[in-house]
Tab-separated table of C-alpha atoms and ligand atoms in Angstrom:
chain	number	residue	atom	x	y	z
C	745	MET	CA	-11.756	9.162	14.942
C	746	SER	CA	-8.744	7.554	15.278
C	747	LEU	CA	-9.953	5.494	12.501
C	748	LEU	CA	-10.154	8.878	10.542
C	749	PRO	CA	-7.227	11.120	8.600
C	750	GLU	CA	-5.579	13.427	11.202
C	751	THR	CA	-7.613	17.153	10.276
C	752	ALA	CA	-10.435	15.287	10.645
C	753	ALA	CA	-13.509	17.530	12.307
C	754	VAL	CA	-16.524	17.362	13.307
C	755	ASP	CA	-18.513	20.846	13.061
C	756	SER	CA	-20.987	21.626	16.196
C	757	ALA	CA	-23.496	20.150	13.210
C	758	GLY	CA	-22.142	16.797	13.490
C	759	ARG	CA	-21.193	17.086	9.677
C	760	LEU	CA	-17.498	15.723	9.226
C	761	SER	CA	-14.931	17.893	7.338
C	762	VAL	CA	-11.196	16.484	5.891
C	763	GLY	CA	-8.695	18.775	5.657
C	764	GLY	CA	-10.680	21.665	6.262
C	765	VAL	CA	-13.894	20.834	3.164
C	766	ASP	CA	-16.868	19.268	3.711
C	767	LEU	CA	-17.328	15.789	2.766
C	768	LEU	CA	-20.721	15.912	2.249
C	769	GLU	CA	-19.979	18.732	0.037
C	770	LEU	CA	-17.176	16.732	-1.497
C	771	ALA	CA	-20.035	14.372	-2.540
C	772	GLU	CA	-21.878	16.394	-4.825
C	773	ARG	CA	-19.099	18.657	-7.014
C	774	HIS	CA	-17.248	15.578	-7.243
C	775	GLY	CA	-19.642	12.696	-7.587
C	776	THR	CA	-19.659	8.930	-5.555
C	777	PRO	CA	-17.566	7.176	-5.183
C	778	LEU	CA	-14.875	9.377	-3.811
C	779	PHE	CA	-11.557	7.845	-2.819
C	780	VAL	CA	-11.099	11.632	-0.042
C	781	TYR	CA	-7.247	11.535	1.098
C	782	ASP	CA	-5.760	14.235	3.721
C	783	GLU	CA	-2.643	15.332	2.263
C	784	ALA	CA	-1.277	16.838	5.545
C	785	HIS	CA	-2.209	13.144	6.744
C	786	LEU	CA	-0.019	11.488	3.982
C	787	ARG	CA	3.440	14.863	4.938
C	788	ALA	CA	3.230	13.702	8.547
C	789	ARG	CA	3.327	9.690	7.324
C	790	CYS	CA	6.068	10.349	5.446
C	791	ALA	CA	8.071	13.056	7.285
C	792	GLU	CA	7.361	10.432	10.197
C	793	ALA	CA	8.948	6.579	7.972
C	794	VAL	CA	12.204	8.948	7.314
C	795	ALA	CA	12.667	10.851	10.610
C	796	ALA	CA	12.662	7.182	11.701
C	797	PHE	CA	14.349	5.619	9.771
C	798	GLY	CA	16.507	7.456	7.568
C	799	ASP	CA	17.195	8.623	3.754
C	800	GLY	CA	16.618	6.077	2.150
C	801	VAL	CA	13.274	4.686	3.782
C	802	ALA	CA	10.443	4.073	0.397
C	803	TYR	CA	7.415	4.719	-0.466
C	804	ALA	CA	5.755	1.317	-0.958
C	805	THR	CA	3.851	2.596	-4.240
C	806	LYS	CA	1.749	-0.541	-4.686
C	807	ALA	CA	-0.512	0.817	-2.166
C	808	PHE	CA	-1.177	4.155	-4.025
C	809	LEU	CA	-0.349	5.465	-7.021
C	810	CYS	CA	0.157	8.497	-8.916
C	811	LYS	CA	1.830	11.327	-9.955
C	812	ALA	CA	0.901	13.572	-6.762
C	813	MET	CA	1.464	10.835	-4.363
C	814	ALA	CA	4.499	10.130	-5.337
C	815	ARG	CA	5.633	13.851	-6.048
C	816	LEU	CA	4.494	13.962	-2.355
C	817	ALA	CA	6.886	11.101	-0.974
C	818	HIS	CA	9.594	12.349	-3.061
C	819	GLU	CA	9.388	15.384	-1.881
C	820	GLU	CA	8.673	14.660	1.884
C	821	GLY	CA	11.929	13.025	1.506
C	822	MET	CA	11.756	9.262	1.028
C	823	CYS	CA	12.805	7.027	-1.708
C	824	LEU	CA	10.203	5.243	-3.571
C	825	ASP	CA	9.712	1.263	-4.067
C	826	VAL	CA	8.085	-0.130	-7.494
C	827	ALA	CA	7.501	-3.413	-8.243
C	828	THR	CA	7.118	-2.519	-11.494
C	829	GLY	CA	7.577	-0.866	-14.958
C	830	GLY	CA	4.203	-0.013	-14.553
C	831	GLU	CA	5.214	1.494	-11.270
C	832	LEU	CA	8.103	2.712	-12.176
C	833	GLU	CA	6.950	5.607	-14.786
C	834	VAL	CA	4.537	6.631	-12.783
C	835	ALA	CA	7.225	7.631	-10.792
C	836	LEU	CA	9.238	8.623	-13.413
C	837	ALA	CA	6.237	10.537	-14.783
C	838	ALA	CA	6.082	11.969	-11.407
C	839	GLY	CA	9.453	13.961	-12.318
C	840	VAL	CA	11.170	11.897	-9.069
C	841	PRO	CA	14.435	11.275	-10.312
C	842	ALA	CA	15.292	7.688	-11.038
C	843	SER	CA	17.794	7.622	-8.342
C	844	ARG	CA	15.210	7.424	-6.130
C	845	LEU	CA	13.807	4.832	-6.950
C	846	VAL	CA	14.022	0.697	-5.895
C	847	LEU	CA	13.031	-2.167	-8.470
C	848	HIS	CA	11.063	-4.517	-6.878
C	849	GLY	CA	9.445	-8.352	-8.409
C	850	ASN	CA	9.954	-11.875	-8.042
C	851	ASN	CA	9.687	-12.127	-12.051
C	852	LYS	CA	11.331	-8.608	-13.792
C	853	SER	CA	11.094	-8.633	-17.508
C	854	GLU	CA	13.885	-8.600	-19.364
C	855	ARG	CA	12.323	-5.088	-20.678
C	856	GLU	CA	11.252	-3.594	-17.265
C	857	LEU	CA	15.880	-4.661	-15.834
C	858	GLY	CA	16.573	-3.080	-18.936
C	859	ARG	CA	14.417	-0.381	-18.977
C	860	ALA	CA	16.322	0.721	-14.713
C	861	LEU	CA	19.432	0.442	-15.810
C	862	GLU	CA	18.951	2.730	-18.484
C	863	VAL	CA	17.460	4.901	-16.620
C	864	GLY	CA	20.218	4.267	-13.383
C	865	MET	CA	17.685	3.123	-10.781
C	866	GLY	CA	18.650	3.649	-7.095
C	867	ARG	CA	19.052	-0.268	-6.382
C	868	ILE	CA	17.459	-3.329	-8.118
C	869	VAL	CA	16.350	-6.528	-5.899
C	870	VAL	CA	17.378	-9.261	-7.255
C	871	ASP	CA	15.511	-11.897	-6.470
C	872	SER	CA	16.138	-16.067	-8.322
C	873	PHE	CA	19.432	-17.164	-9.459
C	874	ASP	CA	17.244	-16.711	-12.953
C	875	GLU	CA	17.023	-13.102	-12.243
C	876	ILE	CA	20.905	-12.597	-10.940
C	877	ALA	CA	22.619	-14.530	-14.725
C	878	LEU	CA	19.721	-12.154	-16.639
C	879	VAL	CA	21.384	-8.888	-14.649
C	880	GLY	CA	24.574	-10.729	-15.279
C	881	ARG	CA	24.192	-10.248	-19.191
C	882	LEU	CA	22.362	-6.970	-19.229
C	883	THR	CA	24.476	-5.593	-17.575
C	884	GLU	CA	28.161	-7.170	-19.087
C	885	GLU	CA	26.334	-5.806	-22.274
C	886	ARG	CA	26.096	-1.900	-20.898
C	887	ALA	CA	30.136	-2.420	-20.157
C	888	ARG	CA	30.299	1.274	-20.521
C	889	GLY	CA	27.309	2.162	-18.327
C	890	ALA	CA	27.341	2.826	-13.959
C	891	ARG	CA	27.237	-0.390	-12.061
C	892	PRO	CA	23.811	-0.560	-10.385
C	893	LYS	CA	23.810	-0.949	-6.560
C	894	VAL	CA	21.414	-4.138	-6.180
C	895	LEU	CA	20.036	-5.719	-2.644
C	896	LEU	CA	19.268	-9.710	-2.157
C	897	ARG	CA	16.220	-10.084	-1.143
C	898	VAL	CA	15.979	-12.971	0.921
C	899	THR	CA	14.178	-14.893	3.215
C	900	PRO	CA	13.731	-15.002	7.203
C	901	GLY	CA	11.696	-18.663	7.627
C	902	VAL	CA	9.435	-15.863	9.204
C	903	GLU	CA	6.282	-16.568	9.207
C	904	ALA	CA	4.207	-13.858	9.759
C	905	HIS	CA	1.037	-13.126	11.581
C	906	THR	CA	-0.665	-12.216	9.221
C	907	HIS	CA	-3.694	-12.767	6.082
C	908	GLU	CA	-1.963	-16.554	4.313
C	909	PHE	CA	-2.277	-13.902	1.181
C	910	VAL	CA	-0.313	-11.650	1.999
C	911	ARG	CA	2.459	-13.311	3.979
C	912	THR	CA	6.340	-13.616	2.412
C	913	GLY	CA	8.519	-14.592	5.048
C	914	GLN	CA	8.806	-18.570	5.084
C	915	GLU	CA	10.300	-21.329	3.520
C	916	ASP	CA	7.405	-21.571	1.358
C	917	THR	CA	6.865	-18.424	-0.889
C	918	LYS	CA	8.198	-16.914	-4.816
C	919	PHE	CA	9.979	-14.621	-3.165
C	920	GLY	CA	13.906	-14.005	-2.256
C	921	PHE	CA	16.590	-16.987	-1.506
C	922	SER	CA	16.388	-18.847	1.158
C	923	VAL	CA	18.710	-17.779	4.310
C	924	ALA	CA	17.830	-21.455	5.899
C	925	SER	CA	18.760	-23.393	2.915
C	926	GLY	CA	22.187	-21.826	1.552
C	927	ALA	CA	19.959	-20.174	-1.592
C	928	ALA	CA	21.164	-16.695	0.387
C	929	ALA	CA	24.660	-17.466	0.888
C	930	ARG	CA	25.576	-19.187	-3.158
C	931	ALA	CA	23.321	-15.499	-5.057
C	932	VAL	CA	25.593	-13.532	-2.505
C	933	ALA	CA	29.188	-14.835	-3.188
C	934	ALA	CA	27.155	-15.238	-7.265
C	935	LEU	CA	26.862	-11.304	-6.865
C	936	GLU	CA	29.994	-10.691	-5.629
C	937	LEU	CA	32.616	-12.431	-8.851
C	938	MET	CA	29.494	-10.019	-10.906
C	939	GLY	CA	31.324	-6.989	-11.636
C	940	GLY	CA	28.758	-5.519	-13.371
C	941	VAL	CA	26.567	-4.469	-10.450
C	942	GLU	CA	27.976	-3.804	-6.818
C	943	LEU	CA	25.917	-5.494	-3.963
C	944	VAL	CA	25.580	-2.818	-1.611
C	945	GLY	CA	22.775	-4.794	1.205
C	946	VAL	CA	20.767	-7.407	2.138
C	947	HIS	CA	16.371	-6.923	1.607
C	948	ALA	CA	13.859	-9.085	3.312
C	949	HIS	CA	9.629	-8.536	3.451
C	950	ILE	CA	7.988	-10.550	6.271
C	951	GLY	CA	4.606	-9.811	5.113
C	952	SER	CA	1.393	-7.773	5.186
C	953	GLN	CA	-0.805	-5.954	8.211
C	954	VAL	CA	1.683	-7.269	10.402
C	955	PHE	CA	1.014	-6.517	13.824
C	956	ASP	CA	2.677	-7.457	16.382
C	957	ALA	CA	6.559	-5.956	17.253
C	958	GLU	CA	7.527	-10.011	18.132
C	959	SER	CA	6.997	-11.018	14.130
C	960	PHE	CA	9.226	-8.115	13.183
C	961	GLU	CA	11.983	-8.569	15.602
C	962	SER	CA	12.343	-12.481	14.248
C	963	ALA	CA	12.878	-11.747	10.960
C	964	ALA	CA	15.389	-8.563	12.282
C	965	GLU	CA	17.786	-11.310	13.805
C	966	VAL	CA	17.806	-13.898	11.039
C	967	LEU	CA	18.216	-10.871	8.501
C	968	GLY	CA	20.997	-9.171	10.973
C	969	GLY	CA	22.093	-12.630	11.802
C	970	PHE	CA	23.311	-12.644	7.576
C	971	ALA	CA	23.829	-9.882	6.907
C	972	ALA	CA	26.701	-8.396	10.350
C	973	PRO	CA	29.240	-11.420	9.127
C	974	LEU	CA	28.994	-9.638	5.390
C	975	GLY	CA	29.232	-6.749	6.224
C	976	LEU	CA	27.928	-4.967	3.745
C	977	PRO	CA	26.114	-0.908	3.523
C	978	GLU	CA	22.544	-1.768	3.323
C	979	LEU	CA	20.007	-3.939	5.213
C	980	VAL	CA	16.377	-3.414	4.192
C	981	VAL	CA	14.078	-4.408	6.645
C	982	GLY	CA	10.714	-4.499	4.027
C	983	GLY	CA	7.772	-2.761	4.849
C	984	GLY	CA	4.379	-4.747	6.646
C	985	LEU	CA	3.608	-2.333	9.641
C	986	GLY	CA	-0.471	-2.897	10.212
C	987	VAL	CA	-3.202	-0.418	10.734
C	988	ALA	CA	-5.860	-0.130	12.951
C	989	TYR	CA	-9.621	-0.711	10.525
C	990	VAL	CA	-11.537	-1.006	12.877
C	991	GLN	CA	-12.317	0.379	16.310
C	992	GLY	CA	-10.738	-1.386	19.207
C	993	GLU	CA	-7.464	-2.187	16.998
C	994	HIS	CA	-4.123	-1.127	18.041
C	995	ALA	CA	-1.416	-0.979	15.612
C	996	PRO	CA	2.350	0.408	16.466
C	997	THR	CA	3.330	3.615	14.670
C	998	ILE	CA	6.199	3.700	12.459
C	999	SER	CA	9.131	5.191	15.030
C	1000	GLU	CA	8.326	2.451	16.949
C	1001	TRP	CA	8.649	-0.660	14.736
C	1002	ALA	CA	12.175	1.226	13.582
C	1003	GLY	CA	13.235	1.326	17.548
C	1004	ALA	CA	12.122	-2.240	17.420
C	1005	THR	CA	13.642	-3.126	14.326
C	1006	ARG	CA	16.771	-1.040	15.055
C	1007	ALA	CA	17.179	-2.795	18.316
C	1008	ALA	CA	16.831	-6.655	17.023
C	1009	LEU	CA	19.396	-5.775	14.973
C	1010	ALA	CA	21.260	-4.249	17.165
C	1011	LYS	CA	21.503	-7.976	19.754
C	1012	VAL	CA	22.375	-9.788	16.997
C	1013	GLY	CA	25.509	-7.492	16.402
C	1014	LEU	CA	25.622	-5.135	12.998
C	1015	PRO	CA	27.747	-3.370	12.841
C	1016	VAL	CA	26.414	0.034	13.678
C	1017	GLY	CA	26.670	2.781	10.310
C	1018	THR	CA	24.766	-0.007	8.596
C	1019	ARG	CA	22.086	1.925	6.450
C	1020	VAL	CA	19.225	0.865	8.130
C	1021	THR	CA	15.944	0.621	6.283
C	1022	ALA	CA	11.418	-0.086	4.475
C	1023	GLU	CA	9.548	1.114	2.385
C	1024	PRO	CA	6.130	0.604	4.370
C	1025	GLY	CA	3.410	1.238	2.134
C	1026	ARG	CA	0.233	1.198	4.072
C	1027	ALA	CA	1.485	2.498	7.290
C	1028	ILE	CA	1.651	5.621	5.152
C	1029	VAL	CA	-1.715	6.246	2.915
C	1030	ALA	CA	-4.217	3.727	4.671
C	1031	SER	CA	-5.448	5.542	7.307
C	1032	ALA	CA	-5.221	9.220	5.335
C	1033	ALA	CA	-8.342	8.323	3.059
C	1034	ILE	CA	-11.972	7.373	3.746
C	1035	THR	CA	-14.628	6.500	0.776
C	1036	LEU	CA	-16.878	8.771	0.183
C	1037	TYR	CA	-19.661	6.024	-1.286
C	1038	ARG	CA	-24.132	7.095	-2.136
C	1039	VAL	CA	-26.262	4.403	-0.253
C	1040	GLY	CA	-29.198	3.419	-2.863
C	1041	THR	CA	-31.402	0.285	-2.071
C	1042	ILE	CA	-31.761	-0.780	1.631
C	1043	LYS	CA	-33.100	-4.340	1.836
C	1044	GLU	CA	-34.822	-5.473	5.350
C	1045	LEU	CA	-35.243	-9.461	5.396
C	1046	PRO	CA	-37.583	-10.366	8.137
C	1047	GLY	CA	-35.814	-12.571	11.614
C	1048	ILE	CA	-32.235	-12.834	8.444
C	1049	ARG	CA	-30.222	-9.320	7.715
C	1050	THR	CA	-30.561	-5.684	6.331
C	1051	TYR	CA	-28.663	-4.888	3.095
C	1052	VAL	CA	-27.411	-1.742	2.483
C	1053	ALA	CA	-26.356	-0.880	-1.117
C	1054	VAL	CA	-24.209	1.244	-1.308
C	1055	ASP	CA	-23.145	2.578	-5.407
C	1056	GLY	CA	-19.731	0.900	-5.140
C	1057	GLY	CA	-18.165	-1.883	-4.078
C	1058	MET	CA	-15.421	-4.637	-4.822
C	1059	SER	CA	-13.854	-2.942	-7.487
C	1060	ASP	CA	-12.954	0.139	-5.662
C	1061	ASN	CA	-12.753	-1.978	-2.329
C	1062	PRO	CA	-11.515	-5.061	-3.001
C	1063	ARG	CA	-9.729	-6.329	-0.243
C	1064	PRO	CA	-13.453	-7.589	1.491
C	1065	VAL	CA	-13.635	-10.029	-0.516
C	1066	LEU	CA	-9.735	-11.027	-0.923
C	1067	TYR	CA	-9.218	-10.294	2.295
C	1068	GLY	CA	-12.422	-11.131	4.440
C	1069	SER	CA	-10.834	-7.131	6.090
C	1070	GLY	CA	-12.821	-4.989	8.336
C	1071	TYR	CA	-13.949	-1.636	7.780
C	1072	GLU	CA	-16.332	0.809	9.906
C	1073	ALA	CA	-19.060	3.084	8.195
C	1074	PHE	CA	-20.380	6.099	9.283
C	1075	LEU	CA	-21.807	9.276	7.298
C	1076	PRO	CA	-20.551	13.137	7.314
C	1077	ARG	CA	-23.572	14.098	7.985
C	1078	GLU	CA	-24.039	12.931	12.109
C	1079	ALA	CA	-20.894	11.758	11.847
C	1080	THR	CA	-20.346	11.465	16.103
C	1081	ALA	CA	-24.041	9.580	16.416
C	1082	PRO	CA	-24.500	6.358	17.861
C	1083	ARG	CA	-24.310	3.684	15.606
C	1084	PRO	CA	-27.137	1.283	17.156
C	1085	ARG	CA	-27.383	-0.689	14.167
C	1086	THR	CA	-26.425	-3.792	12.304
C	1087	VAL	CA	-26.629	-4.060	8.776
C	1088	ARG	CA	-24.201	-5.458	5.884
C	1089	ILE	CA	-23.237	-2.837	3.744
C	1090	VAL	CA	-22.979	-4.502	-0.165
C	1091	GLY	CA	-21.658	-2.766	-3.193
C	1092	LYS	CA	-23.604	-3.460	-6.678
C	1093	HIS	CA	-21.591	-6.139	-8.509
C	1094	CYS	CA	-23.206	-9.011	-9.459
C	1095	GLU	CA	-22.081	-11.448	-6.407
C	1096	THR	CA	-22.476	-12.278	-2.987
C	1097	GLY	CA	-19.280	-11.823	-2.742
C	1098	ASP	CA	-19.723	-8.598	-3.191
C	1099	VAL	CA	-19.381	-7.303	0.382
C	1100	VAL	CA	-18.293	-3.148	1.816
C	1101	VAL	CA	-18.771	-4.273	4.999
C	1102	ASP	CA	-20.325	-7.130	6.080
C	1103	GLU	CA	-21.891	-6.158	10.315
C	1104	ALA	CA	-21.553	-2.175	9.414
C	1105	HIS	CA	-23.455	-0.667	12.501
C	1106	VAL	CA	-24.605	2.539	11.625
C	1107	PRO	CA	-26.992	5.102	12.824
C	1108	ALA	CA	-30.716	4.649	13.502
C	1109	ASP	CA	-31.539	6.741	11.171
C	1110	LEU	CA	-29.828	5.807	8.189
C	1111	THR	CA	-31.871	5.913	4.211
C	1112	GLY	CA	-31.486	5.307	0.901
C	1113	GLY	CA	-30.061	8.737	-0.968
C	1114	ASP	CA	-27.207	9.338	2.133
C	1115	VAL	CA	-23.691	9.991	1.582
C	1116	LEU	CA	-21.639	7.070	3.368
C	1117	ALA	CA	-17.986	6.916	4.884
C	1118	THR	CA	-15.400	3.576	5.258
C	1119	PRO	CA	-12.357	4.720	6.831
C	1120	VAL	CA	-8.810	3.615	6.418
C	1121	THR	CA	-9.132	2.959	2.153
C	1122	GLY	CA	-6.421	4.325	0.924
C	1123	ALA	CA	-3.733	1.733	0.938
C	1124	TYR	CA	-4.530	-0.849	-2.086
C	1125	GLY	CA	-8.006	0.093	-2.535
C	1126	TYR	CA	-6.899	2.583	-5.584
C	1127	SER	CA	-4.056	0.959	-6.383
C	1128	MET	CA	-5.943	-2.986	-6.656
C	1129	ALA	CA	-9.808	-1.073	-7.695
C	1130	SER	CA	-10.806	-2.859	-10.998
C	1131	ASN	CA	-13.847	-2.261	-13.824
C	1132	TYR	CA	-15.641	-4.823	-13.220
C	1133	ASN	CA	-19.356	-4.710	-14.843
C	1134	LYS	CA	-17.040	-2.072	-16.676
C	1135	VAL	CA	-18.023	0.682	-12.913
C	1136	PRO	CA	-15.290	3.907	-14.385
C	1137	ARG	CA	-12.531	3.703	-11.481
C	1138	PRO	CA	-13.815	6.600	-9.034
C	1139	PRO	CA	-11.507	9.569	-8.871
C	1140	VAL	CA	-10.099	10.646	-5.994
C	1141	VAL	CA	-9.113	14.201	-4.286
C	1142	PHE	CA	-6.325	15.419	-2.243
C	1143	VAL	CA	-7.777	17.798	0.587
C	1144	GLN	CA	-5.473	19.993	2.219
C	1145	GLY	CA	-5.986	23.394	3.671
C	1146	GLY	CA	-9.304	24.407	3.024
C	1147	VAL	CA	-8.786	23.085	-0.645
C	1148	GLU	CA	-9.333	19.527	-2.726
C	1149	ARG	CA	-7.877	18.892	-5.697
C	1150	VAL	CA	-8.556	16.293	-8.459
C	1151	VAL	CA	-5.158	13.892	-9.059
C	1152	VAL	CA	-6.837	10.758	-10.529
C	1153	ARG	CA	-10.370	11.654	-12.007
C	1154	GLY	CA	-13.103	9.503	-12.665
C	1155	GLU	CA	-13.620	7.636	-15.825
C	1156	THR	CA	-16.426	8.032	-18.064
C	1157	VAL	CA	-18.017	5.590	-20.887
C	1158	ASP	CA	-15.012	6.813	-22.872
C	1159	ASP	CA	-12.420	5.654	-20.816
C	1160	LEU	CA	-15.192	1.872	-20.376
C	1161	LEU	CA	-14.519	1.699	-24.130
C	1162	ARG	CA	-10.894	3.089	-24.970
C	1163	LEU	CA	-8.974	-0.514	-25.342
C	1164	ASP	CA	-12.339	-1.681	-27.121
C	1165	ALA	CA	-10.977	-2.912	-31.078
U	1318	LLP	N1	7.830	-4.316	0.541
U	1318	LLP	C1	7.490	-5.241	-0.470
U	1318	LLP	C2	8.502	-5.995	-0.865
U	1318	LLP	C3	6.500	-5.405	-0.689
U	1318	LLP	O1	6.022	-6.173	-0.873
U	1318	LLP	C4	5.822	-4.986	-0.240
U	1318	LLP	C5	3.977	-5.552	-0.210
U	1318	LLP	C6	5.761	-3.899	0.938
U	1318	LLP	C7	7.263	-3.490	0.330
U	1318	LLP	C8	4.309	-2.353	1.279
U	1318	LLP	O2	4.220	-3.671	2.244
U	1318	LLP	P1	2.885	-2.630	3.483
U	1318	LLP	O3	4.368	-1.775	4.269
U	1318	LLP	O4	2.187	-1.617	2.333
U	1318	LLP	O5	1.942	-3.504	4.212
U	1318	LLP	N2	-3.332	-6.715	-0.967
U	1318	LLP	C9	-2.632	-6.715	0.199
U	1318	LLP	C10	-1.853	-6.210	0.193
U	1318	LLP	C11	0.356	-6.306	-0.248
U	1318	LLP	C12	0.885	-6.338	-0.120
U	1318	LLP	C13	2.011	-6.690	-1.404
U	1318	LLP	N3	3.875	-6.317	-1.179
U	1318	LLP	C14	-3.863	-5.889	0.776
U	1318	LLP	O6	-4.732	-5.405	0.349
U	1318	LLP	O7	-3.615	-6.256	2.036
């Protein structure tokens, strides 16, 4: 139950509901696969982030973005971190004011930067010397506009304990300016000479799905140590707070993360009054959602294992094949039933790596036609979904107070053909 969204409840017959909506009925009405987000849970995490970090804390939209999500995070008082022109346009289309947006990216195009300047982006996080030159040229050309506020992304030289694909704080990285090599100090000097921008602070992001407070503390120490003498008004510690995906895992809360970060920054003498914020993505949305699948074929290979195939897979959740990520699985019809059987849950794609749960514990009576749920699929599932094998991307529903609303409709065959000439 600790992996389920906050409003998850099991009735006397063992059936699971979220947001007061029965999951099996949801699967009937909308089909499977289906992403189900608990709206109350999303709002609670946003509110927790705002309470913990204060104004300026941004939701990292790459974790999950659609207009409803952008609006929700904005309504709850968060800024939004966008990393591409596409994310920027979705946030604007949702009605989020540009002043509440932060633009990231290690290779922002001239077009993306131009658009950011045109709409009056809240912050632009500068990532390379080439970009400093480009921003300099674009702001000179625009001479009359307000001076954009920029943050400098630095790499603290910390190897966060997480999968190497999502580690970003080490020296050997495509992101930011190294503190140790002196590049970060040279970038500060360059930005301070530029009349067209206002350097307001430094930023670092050490990686994603980080559990241990030590990685965050060491990064905060380097970042704080670098920032303190600059006397800039803002400091952003990035995102990266991990979440529990499987039973037995425990992650710090957003509030604990904020507390540890502040303590580490105080230790290195960051001036009191510096606006310290963060940009969590996963910690806001991951455990707010579950994915519903329908079980199709079951193949028992004597002496080897049992394969249980569902109607989605790596197209709606590429995390197992990309990072070897683990998930749990259960049956919403009997949510708390013992799960004595071990099976491999696979998708419907044409490759062996198409695994949903490598070693899933499931109830003994799991059978073809069952609706099967995987919890903690709210982050980097839908946002990294694809149309591989021309599988349409599933719909996304938000549930709250006994009501569901479709926030992203499921794709149809027409959608699959839409771009064909
Ligand atoms: N800020 C920056 C600059 C980032 O690059 C990221 C994530 C975040 C914030 C938010 O990090 P979070 O709080 O969500 O950990 N696809 C991978 C995760 C990639 C994260 C990329 N950057 C996964 O599924 O695990």
